[in-house]
Coordinates of C-alpha atoms and ligand atoms in Angstrom, one line a residue:
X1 CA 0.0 0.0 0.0
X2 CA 1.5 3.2 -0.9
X3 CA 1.1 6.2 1.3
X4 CA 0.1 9.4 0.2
X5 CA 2.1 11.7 -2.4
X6 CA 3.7 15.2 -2.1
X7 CA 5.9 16.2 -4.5
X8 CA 6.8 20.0 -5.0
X9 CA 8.6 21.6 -7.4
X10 CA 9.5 25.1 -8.2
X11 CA 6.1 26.5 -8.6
X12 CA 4.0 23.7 -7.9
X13 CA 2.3 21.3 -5.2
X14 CA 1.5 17.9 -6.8
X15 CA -0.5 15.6 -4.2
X16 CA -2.8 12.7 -3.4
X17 CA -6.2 14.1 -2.3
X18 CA -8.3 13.1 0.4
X19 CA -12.0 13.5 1.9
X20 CA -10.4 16.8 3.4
X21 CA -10.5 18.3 -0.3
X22 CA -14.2 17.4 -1.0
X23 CA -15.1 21.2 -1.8
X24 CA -11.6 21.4 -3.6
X25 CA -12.8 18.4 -5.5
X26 CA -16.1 19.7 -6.5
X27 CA -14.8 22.6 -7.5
X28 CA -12.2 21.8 -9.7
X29 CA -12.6 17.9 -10.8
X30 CA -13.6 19.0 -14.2
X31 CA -11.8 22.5 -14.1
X32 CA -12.8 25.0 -16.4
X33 CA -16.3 23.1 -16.8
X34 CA -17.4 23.9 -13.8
X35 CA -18.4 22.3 -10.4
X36 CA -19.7 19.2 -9.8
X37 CA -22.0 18.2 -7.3
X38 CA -20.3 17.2 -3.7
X39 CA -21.4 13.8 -3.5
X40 CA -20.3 12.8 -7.1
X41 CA -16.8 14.4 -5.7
X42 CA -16.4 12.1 -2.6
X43 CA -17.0 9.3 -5.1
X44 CA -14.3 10.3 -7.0
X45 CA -12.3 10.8 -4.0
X46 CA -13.1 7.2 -2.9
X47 CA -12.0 6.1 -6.4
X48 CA -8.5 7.9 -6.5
X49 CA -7.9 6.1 -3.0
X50 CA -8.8 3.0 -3.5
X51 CA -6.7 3.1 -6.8
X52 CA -3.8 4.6 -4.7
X53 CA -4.5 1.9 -2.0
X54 CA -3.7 -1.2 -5.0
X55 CA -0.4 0.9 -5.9
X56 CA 3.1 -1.4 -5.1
X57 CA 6.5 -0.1 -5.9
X58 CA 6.9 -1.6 -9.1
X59 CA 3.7 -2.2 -10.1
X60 CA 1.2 0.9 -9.9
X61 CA -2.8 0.4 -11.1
X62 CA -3.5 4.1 -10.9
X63 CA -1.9 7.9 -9.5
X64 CA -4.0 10.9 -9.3
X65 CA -2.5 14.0 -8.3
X66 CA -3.6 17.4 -7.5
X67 CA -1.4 20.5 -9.2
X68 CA -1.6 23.1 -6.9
X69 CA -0.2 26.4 -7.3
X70 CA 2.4 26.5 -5.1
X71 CA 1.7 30.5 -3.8
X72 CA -1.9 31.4 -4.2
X73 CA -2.6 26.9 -3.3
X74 CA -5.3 27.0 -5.5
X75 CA -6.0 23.9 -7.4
X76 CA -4.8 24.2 -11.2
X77 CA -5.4 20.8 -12.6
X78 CA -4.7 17.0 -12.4
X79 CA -1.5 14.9 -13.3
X80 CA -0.8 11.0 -12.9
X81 CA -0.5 7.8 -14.3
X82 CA -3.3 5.7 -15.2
X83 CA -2.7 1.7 -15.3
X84 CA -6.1 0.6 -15.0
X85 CA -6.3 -1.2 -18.1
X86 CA -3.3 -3.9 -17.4
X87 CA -2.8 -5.1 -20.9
X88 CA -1.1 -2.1 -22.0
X89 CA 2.4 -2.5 -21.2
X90 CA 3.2 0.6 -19.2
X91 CA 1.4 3.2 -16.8
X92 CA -0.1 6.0 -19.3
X93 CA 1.2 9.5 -18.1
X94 CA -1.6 12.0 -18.4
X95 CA -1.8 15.9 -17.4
X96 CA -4.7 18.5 -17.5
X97 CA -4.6 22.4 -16.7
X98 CA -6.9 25.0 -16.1
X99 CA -7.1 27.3 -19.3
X100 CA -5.6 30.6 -17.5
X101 CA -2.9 28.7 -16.7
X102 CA -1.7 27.4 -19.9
X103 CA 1.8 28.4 -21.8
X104 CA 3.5 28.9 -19.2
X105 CA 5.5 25.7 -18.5
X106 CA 3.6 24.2 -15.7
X107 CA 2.3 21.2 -17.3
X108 CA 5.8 20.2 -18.4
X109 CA 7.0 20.7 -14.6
X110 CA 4.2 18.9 -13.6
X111 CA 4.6 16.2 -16.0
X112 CA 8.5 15.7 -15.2
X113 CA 7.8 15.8 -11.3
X114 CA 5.9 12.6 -12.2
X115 CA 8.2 10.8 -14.2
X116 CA 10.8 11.4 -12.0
X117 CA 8.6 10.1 -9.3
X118 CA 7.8 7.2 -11.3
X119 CA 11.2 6.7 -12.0
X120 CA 12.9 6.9 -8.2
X121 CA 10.2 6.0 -6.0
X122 CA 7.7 3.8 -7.6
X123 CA 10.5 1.9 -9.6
X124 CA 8.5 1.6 -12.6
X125 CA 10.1 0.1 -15.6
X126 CA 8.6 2.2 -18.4
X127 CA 5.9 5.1 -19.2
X128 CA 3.8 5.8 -22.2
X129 CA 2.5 8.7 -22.9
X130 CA -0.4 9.3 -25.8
X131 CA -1.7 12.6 -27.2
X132 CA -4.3 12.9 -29.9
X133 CA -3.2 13.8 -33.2
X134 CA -4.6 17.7 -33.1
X135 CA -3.4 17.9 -29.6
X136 CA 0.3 20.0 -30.1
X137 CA 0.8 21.2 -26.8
X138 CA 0.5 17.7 -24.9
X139 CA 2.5 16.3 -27.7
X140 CA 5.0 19.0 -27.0
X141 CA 4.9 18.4 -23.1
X142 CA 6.0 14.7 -24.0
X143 CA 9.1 16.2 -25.7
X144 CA 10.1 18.3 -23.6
X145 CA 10.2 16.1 -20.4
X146 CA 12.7 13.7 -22.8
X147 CA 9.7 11.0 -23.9
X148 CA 10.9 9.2 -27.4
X149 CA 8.3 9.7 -29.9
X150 CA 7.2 6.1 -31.2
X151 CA 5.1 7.8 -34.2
X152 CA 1.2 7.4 -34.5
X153 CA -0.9 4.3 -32.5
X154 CA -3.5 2.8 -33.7
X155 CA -5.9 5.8 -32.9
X156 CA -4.0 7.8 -35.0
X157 CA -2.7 9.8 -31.8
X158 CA 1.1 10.7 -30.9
X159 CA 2.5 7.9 -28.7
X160 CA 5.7 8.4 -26.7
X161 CA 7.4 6.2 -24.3
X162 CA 10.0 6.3 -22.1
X163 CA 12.1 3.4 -20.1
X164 CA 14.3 3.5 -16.8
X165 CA 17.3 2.6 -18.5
X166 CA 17.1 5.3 -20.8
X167 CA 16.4 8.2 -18.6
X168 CA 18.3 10.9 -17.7
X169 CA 18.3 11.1 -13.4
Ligands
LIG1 C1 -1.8 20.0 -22.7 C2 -1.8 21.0 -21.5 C3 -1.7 20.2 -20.2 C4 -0.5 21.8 -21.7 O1 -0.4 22.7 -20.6 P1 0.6 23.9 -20.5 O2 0.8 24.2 -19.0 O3 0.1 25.0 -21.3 O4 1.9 23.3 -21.1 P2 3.4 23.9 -21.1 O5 3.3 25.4 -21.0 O6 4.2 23.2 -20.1 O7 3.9 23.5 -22.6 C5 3.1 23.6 -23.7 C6 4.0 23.7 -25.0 O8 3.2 23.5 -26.1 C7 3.4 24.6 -27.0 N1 2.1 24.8 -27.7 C8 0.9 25.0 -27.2 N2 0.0 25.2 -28.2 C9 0.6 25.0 -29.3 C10 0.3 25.0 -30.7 N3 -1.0 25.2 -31.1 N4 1.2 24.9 -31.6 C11 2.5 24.7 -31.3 N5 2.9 24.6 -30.0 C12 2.0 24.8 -29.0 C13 3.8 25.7 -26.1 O9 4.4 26.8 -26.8 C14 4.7 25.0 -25.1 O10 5.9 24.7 -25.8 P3 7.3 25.6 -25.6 O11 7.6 25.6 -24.1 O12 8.3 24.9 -26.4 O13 6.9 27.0 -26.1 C15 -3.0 21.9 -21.6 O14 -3.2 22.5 -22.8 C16 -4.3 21.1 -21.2 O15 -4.7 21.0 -20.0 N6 -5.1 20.7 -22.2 C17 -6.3 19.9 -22.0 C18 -6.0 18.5 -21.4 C19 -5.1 17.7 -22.3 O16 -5.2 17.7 -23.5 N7 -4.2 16.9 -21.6 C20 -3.2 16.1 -22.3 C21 -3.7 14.7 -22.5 S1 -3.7 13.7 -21.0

């Protein structure tokens, strides 16, 4: 069982939530699309833990973290690694930020803070990462945090991946 996650960077706060952040939740789950209701958010909640609960070093199911902004703490978006389907070969590295936040690096902080957690502390062996074809800002997140661009899957999205043994500590 893995316990919860804080990892800060330069600007930002990236963390496991808990039933503490229920308004937070609400508030922000689907950012700029406005709130949801409080009771769909402490489902969500209980979702993220009991995710986070299955997570073993080595082997993770499924990491949702909070980006917080480090000095006004307000919630910003959502970054992690989803594994829930367990046929694809690595944990899926995904990222979303609110809209008045964009272009200014944060999602590539956020995104590295991950990888390097997946990297050091989870001991993960590899990450993928997939952006749809229109989607030029994720796909240029993925390069700039070091990913190798594999070309187009089978959804005609960008798919990058990136193993332990080729990453730069
Ligand atoms: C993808 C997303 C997270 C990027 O967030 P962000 O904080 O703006 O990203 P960054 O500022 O770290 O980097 C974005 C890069 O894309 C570039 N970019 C953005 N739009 C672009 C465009 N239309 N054409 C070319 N480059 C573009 C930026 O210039 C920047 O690159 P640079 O630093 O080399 O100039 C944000 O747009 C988002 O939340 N989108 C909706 C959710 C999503 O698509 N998530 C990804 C899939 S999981």
């Amino acid at each position: 069982m893995m316990k919860p996650v804080l990892i800060v960077t330069k600007r930002l706060i990236l963390r496991t939530v808990t039933m503490e952040d229920t308004d937070t939740v609400a508030s922000s789950w689907k950012l700029d699309e406005g709130p949801i209701p409080l009771q769909e958010a402490k489902k969500k909640i209980t979702w993220m833990l009991a995710n986070h609960e299955q997570n073993v070093s080595g082997r993770l199911v499924h990491l949702c973290l909070a980006i917080i902004h480090k000095h006004t703490r307000e919630f910003i978006g959502w970054c992690g690694l989803d594994h829930l389907d367990q046929r694809k070969v690595n944990p899926v590295l995904f990222y979303l930020i609110k809209m008045r936040y964009w272009g200014k690096g944060l999602a590539t902080e956020a995104a590295k803070a991950v990888v390097d957690y997946a990297f050091n502390k989870l001991d993960l062996a590899g990450i993928d990462g997939a952006a749809s074809y229109e989607n030029i800002a994720s796909k240029r997140v993925m390069e700039k945090i070091g990913m190798r661009y594999q070309g187009l899957d089978d959804e005609g999205g960008h798919f990058f991946t990136l193993n332990k043994d080729e990453y730069d500590f």
